[in-house]
Structures are given as C-alpha cells and as structure tokens.
C-alpha cells in the first residue's frame, strides 16, 4: 500500500523524493522483518532438532545403562567395562564407587564379588566405596548394619579380609579414639558378625551368652580388654535385632541366605524315585540348601553337613558326579529334610546324596567348598590370624 498516491500534481519534486525514500525504507524494513522471521524459524528448528537429539541421547543412555546393569549382574567386570565404553560412567574410580554405592538395579552379590577383587583398580574402588558410608558418631553395630546392607559379603576368605580391612580403617578414621587400633575394630567386627549368626541361625542350637562374647574378645585392644559396657551394648543390639540381609535389586539369586560359600545349578539324584532333577544349590552355614528356582525364598531341601564326607563317584548315566555320605553310619538315612508335594517339611529318604556338575572343574570346586565348609569357617581363621598379630605387638 502506497504512502501517498503517485503522480499527484500537488507534490513538489522534494516531496516526491521524500516519498521515494520512505518507500525504500519501508521495503528494506519488510525485507529485514522477513529475514528475522526466517532466522527465528531456523532457531526454533535448531532447538527442536537439539531437543530431539538430546532426547535420543537420553533414550540411548537409558538403554546402555539397562544393558550395563544386566551385564554387571552376570559378570561385574564386563558390566563396568561396558558402562565406561558407552560413556554411561567415566573411568573415574570414585564415580564407579558411587555407582555401586547407589546400587540401583545391581545385584548385591555381584557388588560384593567385584569389590572383593585384588586388582589395584578394584582396591581403589573398594576404598572409595567404603568412604561413601557416613560412619561418624555411629557405634560399631550401627556402622556394620549400614555397611553390610550395601552389598553381600562374598564367601572367599581373602575377599572378606580385604573388605573388612577397608571397613575397619574407615570406621576408625570416622571415629578416632574409639579403638586403639584398626586391628581391634577388625577383630570385633568379625566377632559381631559371628555373634549375629550364632544368635539367629536356627541351625545353631548353642546360643552364646554375653560372657562368652566377652571372653572371645579379651586382649584385642592392643593387649587390653574393651570396656564391658561397650561390648554389652553391641551384644544387646545384635540380640534384639539381627542384621538385615540385603535383597538383590538385580534379576535373580536368593535373598534369604547370608554369605554363601558357593551357589549354582547342579543335578541331584532322587532318594526314593531315582530320577535326576536340576536344582539351584546354595552352600552356607555348614548346610547345603537346594531350590527349584533361583528366586525361591524357601528351599526344597536342607542337608546339614555335620558328620558328612564328600567324594568323587562315577555314575553310568551322569558325568562329573560327587557324593555326600556319612562314613560312620553306612546304610542309615542322612539326617536331612525336604518339602513334599503338599508343602509339608518331612525327613529326607537319602542314605547318600549323589550330585552331578556340568564340568569336572565345577565338580572339583564344589567338593573343595563342601570340604572347607565341613572343616572350618573362614571367619574364625581370619579372626585367629588377626588376634595373633595383635598379640605379637604386645
């Protein structure tokens, strides 16, 4: 639309020149407005593209995180490698430790196994993991409850030793003056864990009184005794409330059994009906438990290992067999229990238990683990060694 009608005889040349100038400015303004519109549209398009790209990255990261968690639960080392390679985690060891401490979607058993490894990187991650726990102004039982809730202790003695050593060091740093040395904290921590098992495991009939707990811990404070009031508070805390066992946020494994020495799939020969059935076995607390599925909370059967022996045997139908038997009472049923078809707990029918593993190596590992479980508890060996160390200093 023109500002003024063209060709008007009433306008002077100067006025017409002014009108032409206004028209040119108007045209330039309209062009600038159009350019601004196009630039704004371009910016919005770039924002939409950026948001779409970021959303796509977030979706991909969530997928990588999900895959990484599953890989970690099956093989912790490969899981961490996958998460770092896909930039879900950086290679910073403290970041990896915080990831394990949060534990979202991670199997507690896998966390314990990974933290217990002796590689230099794992040892640094273990230290950073322990330092994630705020132990200041907590008594030892409170700190242990927090610590043992964040993972499940592995069954291997050397791994337990490394993890409890790191715990004792950090607890003493957070609570200076409570104990005269980290060795004292180390030994007393094991005493508390063993007390928890003795007081609350139904297979342990002889429940230790407070006096026995005191006797167990004599001389551990750099050659001196700990205050009786401190020991009584710890004893009563465990007596009144056992340690809570962490449930796995991962995709399987039994939640009920603390500190398994070994677990895995095996074939078991039936007692009355001689058929082989696949069962999930857990070895812990001097007993062998077997389940139909890894997710079952109640076992199908319990085999106490007291007075039993284990040996390799041959079977015409199955390879890699071993046998649990009572060397002193041949021909008699082994004292064990199982769940019948109606869900009732009944006495087992076995004079011996014949079990088949997938490979010779796996069979040998089970035999060694069962023999170790029958003869000793790694906790006692670790405590005994540390008590000797304390005694040698005084």
C-alpha positions as YAML, in Angstrom:
chain: A
units: angstrom
residues:
- id: 1
  name: UNK
  ca: [0.00, 0.00, 0.00]
- id: 2
  name: UNK
  ca: [1.48, 3.31, -1.05]
- id: 3
  name: UNK
  ca: [2.00, 6.05, 1.49]
- id: 4
  name: UNK
  ca: [0.68, 8.68, -0.92]
- id: 5
  name: UNK
  ca: [-0.92, 8.42, -4.35]
- id: 6
  name: UNK
  ca: [1.65, 8.64, -7.14]
- id: 7
  name: UNK
  ca: [1.58, 11.23, -9.83]
- id: 8
  name: UNK
  ca: [-0.06, 13.88, -7.66]
- id: 9
  name: UNK
  ca: [0.41, 17.30, -9.21]
- id: 10
  name: UNK
  ca: [0.17, 18.90, -5.80]
- id: 11
  name: UNK
  ca: [3.59, 17.45, -4.68]
- id: 12
  name: UNK
  ca: [6.83, 19.20, -5.27]
- id: 13
  name: UNK
  ca: [9.90, 17.37, -6.51]
- id: 14
  name: UNK
  ca: [11.37, 17.42, -2.97]
- id: 15
  name: UNK
  ca: [8.22, 15.89, -1.53]
- id: 16
  name: UNK
  ca: [8.18, 13.18, -4.18]
- id: 17
  name: UNK
  ca: [11.83, 12.42, -3.45]
- id: 18
  name: UNK
  ca: [10.96, 12.14, 0.28]
- id: 19
  name: UNK
  ca: [8.15, 9.72, -0.56]
- id: 20
  name: UNK
  ca: [10.51, 7.58, -2.64]
- id: 21
  name: UNK
  ca: [12.94, 7.48, 0.26]
- id: 22
  name: UNK
  ca: [10.15, 6.38, 2.64]
- id: 23
  name: UNK
  ca: [9.13, 3.65, 0.18]
- id: 24
  name: UNK
  ca: [12.69, 2.35, 0.01]
- id: 25
  name: UNK
  ca: [12.96, 2.35, 3.83]
- id: 26
  name: UNK
  ca: [9.63, 0.51, 4.03]
- id: 27
  name: UNK
  ca: [10.80, -2.08, 1.54]
- id: 28
  name: UNK
  ca: [14.07, -2.52, 3.44]
- id: 29
  name: UNK
  ca: [12.17, -2.91, 6.74]
- id: 30
  name: UNK
  ca: [9.87, -5.54, 5.26]
- id: 31
  name: UNK
  ca: [12.89, -7.43, 3.95]
- id: 32
  name: UNK
  ca: [14.55, -7.22, 7.37]
- id: 33
  name: UNK
  ca: [11.35, -8.47, 9.04]
- id: 34
  name: UNK
  ca: [11.20, -11.39, 6.62]
- id: 35
  name: UNK
  ca: [14.84, -12.22, 7.34]
- id: 36
  name: UNK
  ca: [14.15, -12.09, 11.08]
- id: 37
  name: UNK
  ca: [11.16, -14.42, 10.64]
- id: 38
  name: UNK
  ca: [13.33, -16.85, 8.70]
- id: 39
  name: UNK
  ca: [16.11, -16.65, 11.29]
- id: 40
  name: UNK
  ca: [13.63, -17.18, 14.14]
- id: 41
  name: UNK
  ca: [12.16, -20.16, 12.31]
- id: 42
  name: UNK
  ca: [15.69, -21.52, 11.84]
- id: 43
  name: UNK
  ca: [16.43, -21.08, 15.55]
- id: 44
  name: UNK
  ca: [13.23, -22.91, 16.51]
- id: 45
  name: UNK
  ca: [14.09, -25.68, 14.07]
- id: 46
  name: UNK
  ca: [17.55, -25.99, 15.59]
- id: 47
  name: UNK
  ca: [16.04, -26.04, 19.11]
- id: 48
  name: UNK
  ca: [13.63, -28.79, 18.08]
- id: 49
  name: UNK
  ca: [16.49, -30.72, 16.49]
- id: 50
  name: UNK
  ca: [18.66, -30.23, 19.61]
- id: 51
  name: UNK
  ca: [15.85, -31.37, 21.91]
- id: 52
  name: UNK
  ca: [15.20, -34.36, 19.70]
- id: 53
  name: UNK
  ca: [18.91, -35.20, 19.69]
- id: 54
  name: UNK
  ca: [19.17, -34.81, 23.48]
- id: 55
  name: UNK
  ca: [16.06, -36.96, 23.99]
- id: 56
  name: UNK
  ca: [17.54, -39.54, 21.65]
- id: 57
  name: UNK
  ca: [20.80, -39.44, 23.62]
- id: 58
  name: UNK
  ca: [18.89, -39.86, 26.90]
- id: 59
  name: UNK
  ca: [16.93, -42.78, 25.49]
- id: 60
  name: UNK
  ca: [20.16, -44.38, 24.25]
- id: 61
  name: UNK
  ca: [21.88, -43.74, 27.59]
- id: 62
  name: UNK
  ca: [18.97, -45.38, 29.45]
- id: 63
  name: UNK
  ca: [19.24, -48.36, 27.12]
- id: 64
  name: UNK
  ca: [23.02, -48.58, 27.66]
- id: 65
  name: UNK
  ca: [22.52, -48.28, 31.43]
- id: 66
  name: UNK
  ca: [19.95, -51.08, 31.41]
- id: 67
  name: UNK
  ca: [22.21, -53.35, 29.35]
- id: 68
  name: UNK
  ca: [25.21, -52.45, 31.53]
- id: 69
  name: UNK
  ca: [23.35, -53.36, 34.72]
- id: 70
  name: UNK
  ca: [22.38, -56.74, 33.32]
- id: 71
  name: UNK
  ca: [25.94, -57.39, 32.20]
- id: 72
  name: UNK
  ca: [27.21, -56.36, 35.65]
- id: 73
  name: UNK
  ca: [24.83, -58.78, 37.37]
- id: 74
  name: UNK
  ca: [26.16, -61.61, 35.22]
- id: 75
  name: UNK
  ca: [29.83, -60.53, 35.16]
- id: 76
  name: UNK
  ca: [30.70, -57.40, 37.18]
- id: 77
  name: UNK
  ca: [33.99, -56.67, 35.40]
- id: 78
  name: UNK
  ca: [32.41, -56.87, 31.94]
- id: 79
  name: UNK
  ca: [29.48, -54.77, 33.14]
- id: 80
  name: UNK
  ca: [31.71, -51.91, 34.33]
- id: 81
  name: UNK
  ca: [33.74, -52.15, 31.11]
- id: 82
  name: UNK
  ca: [30.55, -51.87, 29.04]
- id: 83
  name: UNK
  ca: [29.28, -48.87, 31.03]
- id: 84
  name: UNK
  ca: [32.57, -46.97, 30.66]
- id: 85
  name: UNK
  ca: [32.95, -47.80, 26.97]
- id: 86
  name: UNK
  ca: [29.42, -46.49, 26.31]
- id: 87
  name: UNK
  ca: [30.09, -43.31, 28.35]
- id: 88
  name: UNK
  ca: [27.43, -44.10, 30.95]
- id: 89
  name: UNK
  ca: [30.24, -44.00, 33.51]
- id: 90
  name: UNK
  ca: [33.55, -42.24, 33.24]
- id: 91
  name: UNK
  ca: [36.80, -44.01, 34.04]
- id: 92
  name: UNK
  ca: [36.99, -42.10, 37.35]
- id: 93
  name: UNK
  ca: [37.18, -44.77, 40.04]
- id: 94
  name: UNK
  ca: [35.30, -42.66, 42.59]
- id: 95
  name: UNK
  ca: [32.39, -42.28, 40.16]
- id: 96
  name: UNK
  ca: [32.30, -46.06, 39.71]
- id: 97
  name: UNK
  ca: [32.33, -46.46, 43.51]
- id: 98
  name: UNK
  ca: [29.38, -44.07, 43.88]
- id: 99
  name: UNK
  ca: [27.51, -46.01, 41.18]
- id: 100
  name: UNK
  ca: [27.99, -49.23, 43.17]
- id: 101
  name: UNK
  ca: [27.08, -47.49, 46.44]
- id: 102
  name: UNK
  ca: [23.75, -46.30, 44.99]
- id: 103
  name: UNK
  ca: [23.26, -49.85, 43.72]
- id: 104
  name: UNK
  ca: [20.13, -49.16, 41.66]
- id: 105
  name: UNK
  ca: [19.28, -52.30, 39.69]
- id: 106
  name: UNK
  ca: [22.52, -54.01, 40.72]
- id: 107
  name: UNK
  ca: [22.81, -57.46, 42.24]
- id: 108
  name: UNK
  ca: [24.17, -57.18, 45.80]
- id: 109
  name: UNK
  ca: [26.14, -60.40, 45.43]
- id: 110
  name: UNK
  ca: [27.78, -59.12, 42.23]
- id: 111
  name: UNK
  ca: [28.71, -55.86, 44.02]
- id: 112
  name: UNK
  ca: [30.39, -57.85, 46.81]
- id: 113
  name: UNK
  ca: [32.31, -60.05, 44.40]
- id: 114
  name: UNK
  ca: [33.54, -57.04, 42.39]
- id: 115
  name: UNK
  ca: [34.61, -55.05, 45.45]
- id: 116
  name: UNK
  ca: [36.50, -58.03, 46.84]
- id: 117
  name: UNK
  ca: [38.82, -58.43, 43.83]
- id: 118
  name: UNK
  ca: [42.51, -57.69, 44.42]
- id: 119
  name: UNK
  ca: [43.32, -55.77, 41.22]
- id: 120
  name: UNK
  ca: [44.72, -52.29, 42.03]
- id: 121
  name: UNK
  ca: [41.73, -50.57, 40.42]
- id: 122
  name: UNK
  ca: [39.27, -52.72, 42.39]
- id: 123
  name: UNK
  ca: [41.12, -51.96, 45.62]
- id: 124
  name: UNK
  ca: [40.83, -48.21, 44.94]
- id: 125
  name: UNK
  ca: [37.13, -48.60, 44.10]
- id: 126
  name: UNK
  ca: [36.62, -50.58, 47.33]
- id: 127
  name: UNK
  ca: [38.27, -47.78, 49.34]
- id: 128
  name: UNK
  ca: [36.13, -45.11, 47.64]
- id: 129
  name: UNK
  ca: [33.01, -47.29, 48.11]
- id: 130
  name: UNK
  ca: [33.67, -47.63, 51.84]
- id: 131
  name: UNK
  ca: [34.22, -43.87, 52.11]
- id: 132
  name: UNK
  ca: [30.71, -43.30, 50.72]
- id: 133
  name: UNK
  ca: [29.37, -44.55, 54.09]
- id: 134
  name: UNK
  ca: [28.89, -41.85, 56.78]
- id: 135
  name: UNK
  ca: [30.14, -43.76, 59.86]
- id: 136
  name: UNK
  ca: [30.85, -40.74, 62.07]
- id: 137
  name: UNK
  ca: [29.22, -40.97, 65.53]
- id: 138
  name: UNK
  ca: [27.83, -44.47, 64.88]
- id: 139
  name: UNK
  ca: [28.61, -47.39, 67.15]
- id: 140
  name: UNK
  ca: [30.17, -50.44, 65.53]
- id: 141
  name: UNK
  ca: [26.91, -52.38, 65.10]
- id: 142
  name: UNK
  ca: [25.18, -49.38, 63.50]
- id: 143
  name: UNK
  ca: [28.08, -48.95, 61.07]
- id: 144
  name: UNK
  ca: [28.12, -52.67, 60.24]
- id: 145
  name: UNK
  ca: [24.37, -52.65, 59.59]
- id: 146
  name: UNK
  ca: [24.84, -49.82, 57.10]
- id: 147
  name: UNK
  ca: [27.93, -51.39, 55.50]
- id: 148
  name: UNK
  ca: [26.58, -54.93, 55.15]
- id: 149
  name: UNK
  ca: [23.31, -53.63, 53.69]
- id: 150
  name: UNK
  ca: [25.09, -52.09, 50.69]
- id: 151
  name: UNK
  ca: [26.33, -55.45, 49.30]
- id: 152
  name: UNK
  ca: [26.52, -59.15, 50.21]
- id: 153
  name: UNK
  ca: [29.75, -60.47, 51.66]
- id: 154
  name: UNK
  ca: [31.39, -62.96, 49.29]
- id: 155
  name: UNK
  ca: [32.28, -66.43, 50.52]
- id: 156
  name: UNK
  ca: [36.00, -66.27, 49.73]
- id: 157
  name: UNK
  ca: [38.13, -65.58, 52.82]
- id: 158
  name: UNK
  ca: [40.62, -63.29, 51.06]
- id: 159
  name: UNK
  ca: [37.83, -61.10, 49.68]
- id: 160
  name: UNK
  ca: [36.19, -60.88, 53.10]
- id: 161
  name: UNK
  ca: [39.54, -59.91, 54.61]
- id: 162
  name: UNK
  ca: [40.11, -57.05, 52.13]
- id: 163
  name: UNK
  ca: [36.59, -55.68, 52.58]
- id: 164
  name: UNK
  ca: [36.58, -55.84, 56.37]
- id: 165
  name: UNK
  ca: [40.07, -54.33, 56.49]
- id: 166
  name: UNK
  ca: [38.80, -51.36, 54.46]
- id: 167
  name: UNK
  ca: [35.75, -51.09, 56.73]
- id: 168
  name: UNK
  ca: [37.85, -51.09, 59.91]
- id: 169
  name: UNK
  ca: [40.22, -48.42, 58.57]
- id: 170
  name: UNK
  ca: [37.41, -46.10, 57.53]
- id: 171
  name: UNK
  ca: [35.41, -46.62, 60.74]
- id: 172
  name: UNK
  ca: [38.44, -45.69, 62.84]
- id: 173
  name: UNK
  ca: [39.08, -42.60, 60.70]
- id: 174
  name: UNK
  ca: [35.46, -41.50, 61.19]
- id: 175
  name: UNK
  ca: [35.52, -42.28, 64.93]
- id: 176
  name: UNK
  ca: [39.00, -41.52, 66.28]
- id: 177
  name: UNK
  ca: [39.68, -42.72, 69.81]
- id: 178
  name: UNK
  ca: [37.01, -45.43, 69.96]
- id: 179
  name: UNK
  ca: [39.58, -48.21, 69.42]
- id: 180
  name: UNK
  ca: [43.32, -48.17, 69.98]
- id: 181
  name: UNK
  ca: [43.98, -49.72, 66.56]
- id: 182
  name: UNK
  ca: [42.25, -50.78, 63.35]
- id: 183
  name: UNK
  ca: [43.12, -54.39, 64.26]
- id: 184
  name: UNK
  ca: [40.83, -54.07, 67.29]
- id: 185
  name: UNK
  ca: [37.99, -52.82, 65.10]
- id: 186
  name: UNK
  ca: [38.65, -55.59, 62.57]
- id: 187
  name: UNK
  ca: [38.52, -58.41, 65.13]
- id: 188
  name: UNK
  ca: [35.49, -57.00, 66.96]
- id: 189
  name: UNK
  ca: [33.62, -56.58, 63.65]
- id: 190
  name: UNK
  ca: [34.10, -60.27, 62.88]
- id: 191
  name: UNK
  ca: [33.06, -61.17, 66.42]
- id: 192
  name: UNK
  ca: [29.83, -59.22, 65.94]
- id: 193
  name: UNK
  ca: [29.11, -60.89, 62.58]
- id: 194
  name: UNK
  ca: [29.72, -64.36, 64.07]
- id: 195
  name: UNK
  ca: [27.57, -63.44, 67.08]
- id: 196
  name: UNK
  ca: [24.75, -62.50, 64.71]
- id: 197
  name: UNK
  ca: [24.99, -65.93, 63.05]
- id: 198
  name: UNK
  ca: [25.19, -67.79, 66.37]
- id: 199
  name: UNK
  ca: [22.20, -65.98, 67.89]
- id: 200
  name: UNK
  ca: [19.87, -66.00, 64.90]
- id: 201
  name: UNK
  ca: [20.74, -69.03, 62.75]
- id: 202
  name: UNK
  ca: [18.20, -71.78, 63.59]
- id: 203
  name: UNK
  ca: [20.84, -74.44, 62.86]
- id: 204
  name: UNK
  ca: [22.96, -73.18, 65.78]
- id: 205
  name: UNK
  ca: [21.50, -74.73, 68.93]
- id: 206
  name: UNK
  ca: [24.09, -73.48, 71.42]
- id: 207
  name: UNK
  ca: [23.30, -69.74, 71.72]
- id: 208
  name: UNK
  ca: [26.30, -67.88, 73.19]
- id: 209
  name: UNK
  ca: [25.70, -65.86, 76.37]
- id: 210
  name: UNK
  ca: [27.17, -62.41, 76.88]
- id: 211
  name: UNK
  ca: [30.01, -63.82, 78.98]
- id: 212
  name: UNK
  ca: [31.23, -65.93, 76.06]
- id: 213
  name: UNK
  ca: [31.17, -62.88, 73.78]
- id: 214
  name: UNK
  ca: [33.32, -61.02, 76.32]
- id: 215
  name: UNK
  ca: [35.71, -63.97, 76.54]
- id: 216
  name: UNK
  ca: [36.05, -64.09, 72.73]
- id: 217
  name: UNK
  ca: [37.26, -60.51, 72.71]
- id: 218
  name: UNK
  ca: [39.70, -60.47, 75.60]
- id: 219
  name: UNK
  ca: [43.03, -58.78, 74.88]
- id: 220
  name: UNK
  ca: [42.11, -57.48, 71.44]
- id: 221
  name: UNK
  ca: [42.51, -53.77, 72.32]
- id: 222
  name: UNK
  ca: [46.31, -53.66, 71.91]
- id: 223
  name: UNK
  ca: [46.61, -56.34, 74.57]
- id: 224
  name: UNK
  ca: [43.97, -54.86, 76.85]
- id: 225
  name: UNK
  ca: [40.25, -55.51, 77.19]
- id: 226
  name: UNK
  ca: [37.48, -53.37, 75.75]
- id: 227
  name: UNK
  ca: [35.03, -51.70, 78.18]
- id: 228
  name: UNK
  ca: [32.33, -54.17, 79.22]
- id: 229
  name: UNK
  ca: [29.63, -51.54, 78.68]
- id: 230
  name: UNK
  ca: [30.68, -51.17, 75.01]
- id: 231
  name: UNK
  ca: [30.57, -54.94, 74.49]
- id: 232
  name: UNK
  ca: [27.21, -55.25, 76.23]
- id: 233
  name: UNK
  ca: [25.68, -52.54, 74.04]
- id: 234
  name: UNK
  ca: [26.90, -54.33, 70.91]
- id: 235
  name: UNK
  ca: [25.71, -57.72, 72.19]
- id: 236
  name: UNK
  ca: [22.22, -56.45, 73.10]
- id: 237
  name: UNK
  ca: [21.86, -54.64, 69.78]
- id: 238
  name: UNK
  ca: [22.53, -57.83, 67.81]
- id: 239
  name: UNK
  ca: [20.47, -59.97, 70.16]
- id: 240
  name: UNK
  ca: [17.44, -57.70, 69.79]
- id: 241
  name: UNK
  ca: [17.76, -57.12, 66.05]
- id: 242
  name: UNK
  ca: [19.73, -59.32, 63.63]
- id: 243
  name: UNK
  ca: [21.48, -57.89, 60.62]
- id: 244
  name: UNK
  ca: [19.09, -57.25, 57.75]
- id: 245
  name: UNK
  ca: [20.06, -59.19, 54.65]
- id: 246
  name: UNK
  ca: [20.05, -57.04, 51.51]
- id: 247
  name: UNK
  ca: [17.59, -58.13, 48.87]
- id: 248
  name: UNK
  ca: [19.05, -58.15, 45.38]
- id: 249
  name: UNK
  ca: [17.83, -55.39, 43.09]
- id: 250
  name: UNK
  ca: [19.18, -57.49, 40.22]
- id: 251
  name: UNK
  ca: [17.45, -60.20, 38.28]
- id: 252
  name: UNK
  ca: [17.79, -63.31, 40.44]
- id: 253
  name: UNK
  ca: [19.62, -65.03, 43.30]
- id: 254
  name: UNK
  ca: [18.21, -65.96, 46.68]
- id: 255
  name: UNK
  ca: [17.54, -63.18, 49.16]
- id: 256
  name: UNK
  ca: [17.41, -65.33, 52.28]
- id: 257
  name: UNK
  ca: [20.96, -66.62, 52.71]
- id: 258
  name: UNK
  ca: [23.81, -64.53, 54.02]
- id: 259
  name: UNK
  ca: [27.44, -65.04, 52.96]
- id: 260
  name: UNK
  ca: [27.09, -68.07, 50.65]
- id: 261
  name: UNK
  ca: [30.29, -70.05, 50.17]
- id: 262
  name: UNK
  ca: [29.13, -71.30, 46.79]
- id: 263
  name: UNK
  ca: [25.95, -71.39, 44.71]
- id: 264
  name: UNK
  ca: [24.93, -72.72, 41.30]
- id: 265
  name: UNK
  ca: [22.92, -75.21, 39.26]
- id: 266
  name: UNK
  ca: [23.52, -78.95, 39.82]
- id: 267
  name: UNK
  ca: [21.68, -82.20, 39.09]
- id: 268
  name: UNK
  ca: [20.51, -84.22, 42.10]
- id: 269
  name: UNK
  ca: [19.52, -87.88, 42.10]
- id: 270
  name: UNK
  ca: [16.25, -88.55, 43.92]
- id: 271
  name: UNK
  ca: [16.16, -90.68, 47.08]
- id: 272
  name: UNK
  ca: [13.10, -92.88, 46.65]
- id: 273
  name: UNK
  ca: [12.46, -92.21, 42.95]
- id: 274
  name: UNK
  ca: [15.81, -92.42, 41.14]
- id: 275
  name: UNK
  ca: [15.43, -89.55, 38.71]
- id: 276
  name: UNK
  ca: [17.83, -86.67, 38.11]
- id: 277
  name: UNK
  ca: [16.45, -83.18, 38.69]
- id: 278
  name: UNK
  ca: [18.06, -79.78, 38.14]
- id: 279
  name: UNK
  ca: [18.27, -77.79, 41.36]
- id: 280
  name: UNK
  ca: [19.78, -74.46, 42.48]
- id: 281
  name: UNK
  ca: [22.20, -75.20, 45.33]
- id: 282
  name: UNK
  ca: [23.50, -72.79, 47.99]
- id: 283
  name: UNK
  ca: [26.29, -73.74, 50.38]
- id: 284
  name: UNK
  ca: [26.32, -71.66, 53.57]
- id: 285
  name: UNK
  ca: [26.46, -72.01, 57.37]
- id: 286
  name: UNK
  ca: [27.66, -75.65, 57.16]
- id: 287
  name: UNK
  ca: [24.49, -76.63, 55.28]
- id: 288
  name: UNK
  ca: [23.67, -77.35, 51.65]
- id: 289
  name: UNK
  ca: [20.31, -75.93, 50.54]
- id: 290
  name: UNK
  ca: [18.61, -76.71, 47.24]
- id: 291
  name: UNK
  ca: [15.80, -74.89, 45.44]
- id: 292
  name: UNK
  ca: [13.67, -75.40, 42.35]
- id: 293
  name: UNK
  ca: [14.33, -71.83, 41.16]
- id: 294
  name: UNK
  ca: [16.88, -69.14, 41.97]
- id: 295
  name: UNK
  ca: [14.07, -66.78, 43.01]
- id: 296
  name: UNK
  ca: [12.56, -69.16, 45.61]
- id: 297
  name: UNK
  ca: [12.85, -67.92, 49.17]
- id: 298
  name: UNK
  ca: [12.16, -71.32, 50.75]
- id: 299
  name: UNK
  ca: [14.38, -74.31, 49.90]
- id: 300
  name: UNK
  ca: [13.05, -77.64, 48.71]
- id: 301
  name: UNK
  ca: [15.58, -79.37, 50.97]
- id: 302
  name: UNK
  ca: [18.29, -78.80, 53.57]
- id: 303
  name: UNK
  ca: [21.31, -81.07, 54.03]
- id: 304
  name: UNK
  ca: [23.27, -80.35, 57.24]
- id: 305
  name: UNK
  ca: [26.91, -81.23, 56.53]
- id: 306
  name: UNK
  ca: [27.82, -82.10, 60.11]
- id: 307
  name: UNK
  ca: [29.39, -85.61, 60.29]
- id: 308
  name: UNK
  ca: [29.23, -86.00, 56.48]
- id: 309
  name: UNK
  ca: [32.01, -86.53, 53.95]
- id: 310
  name: UNK
  ca: [32.23, -85.82, 50.23]
- id: 311
  name: UNK
  ca: [33.97, -87.76, 47.42]
- id: 312
  name: UNK
  ca: [34.08, -88.19, 43.66]
- id: 313
  name: UNK
  ca: [31.97, -91.05, 42.29]
- id: 314
  name: UNK
  ca: [31.19, -92.50, 38.87]
- id: 315
  name: UNK
  ca: [27.70, -92.90, 37.50]
- id: 316
  name: UNK
  ca: [26.73, -94.68, 34.26]
- id: 317
  name: UNK
  ca: [24.15, -92.02, 33.36]
- id: 318
  name: UNK
  ca: [25.69, -88.75, 34.50]
- id: 319
  name: UNK
  ca: [29.24, -87.35, 34.34]
- id: 320
  name: UNK
  ca: [31.14, -85.29, 36.92]
- id: 321
  name: UNK
  ca: [29.42, -86.76, 39.97]
- id: 322
  name: UNK
  ca: [30.20, -86.39, 43.65]
- id: 323
  name: UNK
  ca: [28.55, -87.92, 46.70]
- id: 324
  name: UNK
  ca: [27.69, -86.79, 50.20]
- id: 325
  name: UNK
  ca: [27.73, -89.67, 52.68]
- id: 326
  name: UNK
  ca: [28.09, -90.48, 56.36]
- id: 327
  name: UNK
  ca: [31.30, -92.51, 56.80]
- id: 328
  name: UNK
  ca: [30.35, -93.58, 60.33]
- id: 329
  name: UNK
  ca: [26.76, -94.74, 59.74]
- id: 330
  name: UNK
  ca: [26.64, -96.68, 56.48]
- id: 331
  name: UNK
  ca: [23.17, -97.85, 55.48]
- id: 332
  name: UNK
  ca: [21.38, -95.26, 57.59]
- id: 333
  name: UNK
  ca: [19.44, -92.27, 56.30]
- id: 334
  name: UNK
  ca: [21.24, -88.95, 56.41]
- id: 335
  name: UNK
  ca: [19.59, -86.51, 58.78]
- id: 336
  name: UNK
  ca: [18.12, -84.02, 56.33]
- id: 337
  name: UNK
  ca: [14.74, -82.54, 55.48]
- id: 338
  name: UNK
  ca: [12.79, -81.63, 52.37]
- id: 339
  name: UNK
  ca: [9.40, -80.28, 51.31]
- id: 340
  name: UNK
  ca: [6.93, -82.85, 50.00]
- id: 341
  name: UNK
  ca: [4.28, -82.33, 47.32]
- id: 342
  name: UNK
  ca: [1.82, -80.89, 49.86]
- id: 343
  name: UNK
  ca: [4.32, -78.34, 51.11]
- id: 344
  name: UNK
  ca: [4.99, -80.17, 54.38]
- id: 345
  name: UNK
  ca: [8.52, -80.48, 55.72]
- id: 346
  name: UNK
  ca: [9.43, -84.17, 56.00]
- id: 347
  name: UNK
  ca: [12.55, -86.20, 56.71]
- id: 348
  name: UNK
  ca: [14.75, -86.99, 53.72]
- id: 349
  name: UNK
  ca: [14.98, -90.52, 52.25]
- id: 350
  name: UNK
  ca: [18.66, -90.48, 51.28]
- id: 351
  name: UNK
  ca: [21.38, -92.78, 52.58]
- id: 352
  name: UNK
  ca: [23.69, -90.68, 50.43]
- id: 353
  name: UNK
  ca: [23.30, -87.77, 48.05]
- id: 354
  name: UNK
  ca: [24.60, -88.16, 44.51]
- id: 355
  name: UNK
  ca: [25.04, -84.89, 42.63]
- id: 356
  name: UNK
  ca: [26.24, -84.13, 39.09]
- id: 357
  name: UNK
  ca: [28.04, -80.97, 37.97]
- id: 358
  name: UNK
  ca: [28.32, -79.57, 34.44]
- id: 359
  name: UNK
  ca: [32.11, -79.96, 34.21]
- id: 360
  name: UNK
  ca: [34.92, -81.71, 36.09]
- id: 361
  name: UNK
  ca: [36.25, -78.30, 37.16]
- id: 362
  name: UNK
  ca: [32.89, -77.31, 38.63]
- id: 363
  name: UNK
  ca: [32.61, -80.68, 40.43]
- id: 364
  name: UNK
  ca: [36.05, -80.17, 41.99]
- id: 365
  name: UNK
  ca: [35.18, -76.64, 43.10]
- id: 366
  name: UNK
  ca: [32.02, -77.89, 44.81]
- id: 367
  name: UNK
  ca: [33.91, -80.71, 46.53]
- id: 368
  name: UNK
  ca: [36.56, -78.30, 47.81]
- id: 369
  name: UNK
  ca: [33.95, -75.81, 49.01]
- id: 370
  name: UNK
  ca: [31.95, -78.51, 50.83]
- id: 371
  name: UNK
  ca: [35.07, -79.92, 52.48]
- id: 372
  name: UNK
  ca: [36.03, -76.41, 53.60]
- id: 373
  name: UNK
  ca: [32.55, -75.82, 54.96]
- id: 374
  name: UNK
  ca: [32.62, -79.10, 56.88]
- id: 375
  name: UNK
  ca: [36.02, -78.46, 58.46]
- id: 376
  name: UNK
  ca: [36.21, -74.72, 59.08]
- id: 377
  name: UNK
  ca: [34.64, -71.30, 58.94]
- id: 378
  name: UNK
  ca: [36.80, -68.65, 57.20]
- id: 379
  name: UNK
  ca: [35.68, -66.04, 59.73]
- id: 380
  name: UNK
  ca: [37.37, -67.93, 62.53]
- id: 381
  name: UNK
  ca: [40.60, -68.26, 60.56]
- id: 382
  name: UNK
  ca: [40.67, -64.53, 59.80]
- id: 383
  name: UNK
  ca: [39.98, -63.57, 63.41]
- id: 384
  name: UNK
  ca: [42.58, -66.03, 64.70]
- id: 385
  name: UNK
  ca: [45.25, -64.61, 62.39]
- id: 386
  name: UNK
  ca: [44.47, -61.03, 63.41]
- id: 387
  name: UNK
  ca: [44.49, -61.90, 67.13]
- id: 388
  name: UNK
  ca: [47.95, -63.40, 66.70]
- id: 389
  name: UNK
  ca: [49.06, -60.15, 65.04]
- id: 390
  name: UNK
  ca: [47.75, -58.12, 67.98]
- id: 391
  name: UNK
  ca: [49.45, -60.45, 70.48]
- id: 392
  name: UNK
  ca: [52.79, -60.20, 68.65]
- id: 393
  name: UNK
  ca: [52.76, -56.40, 69.06]
- id: 394
  name: UNK
  ca: [52.49, -56.64, 72.87]
...
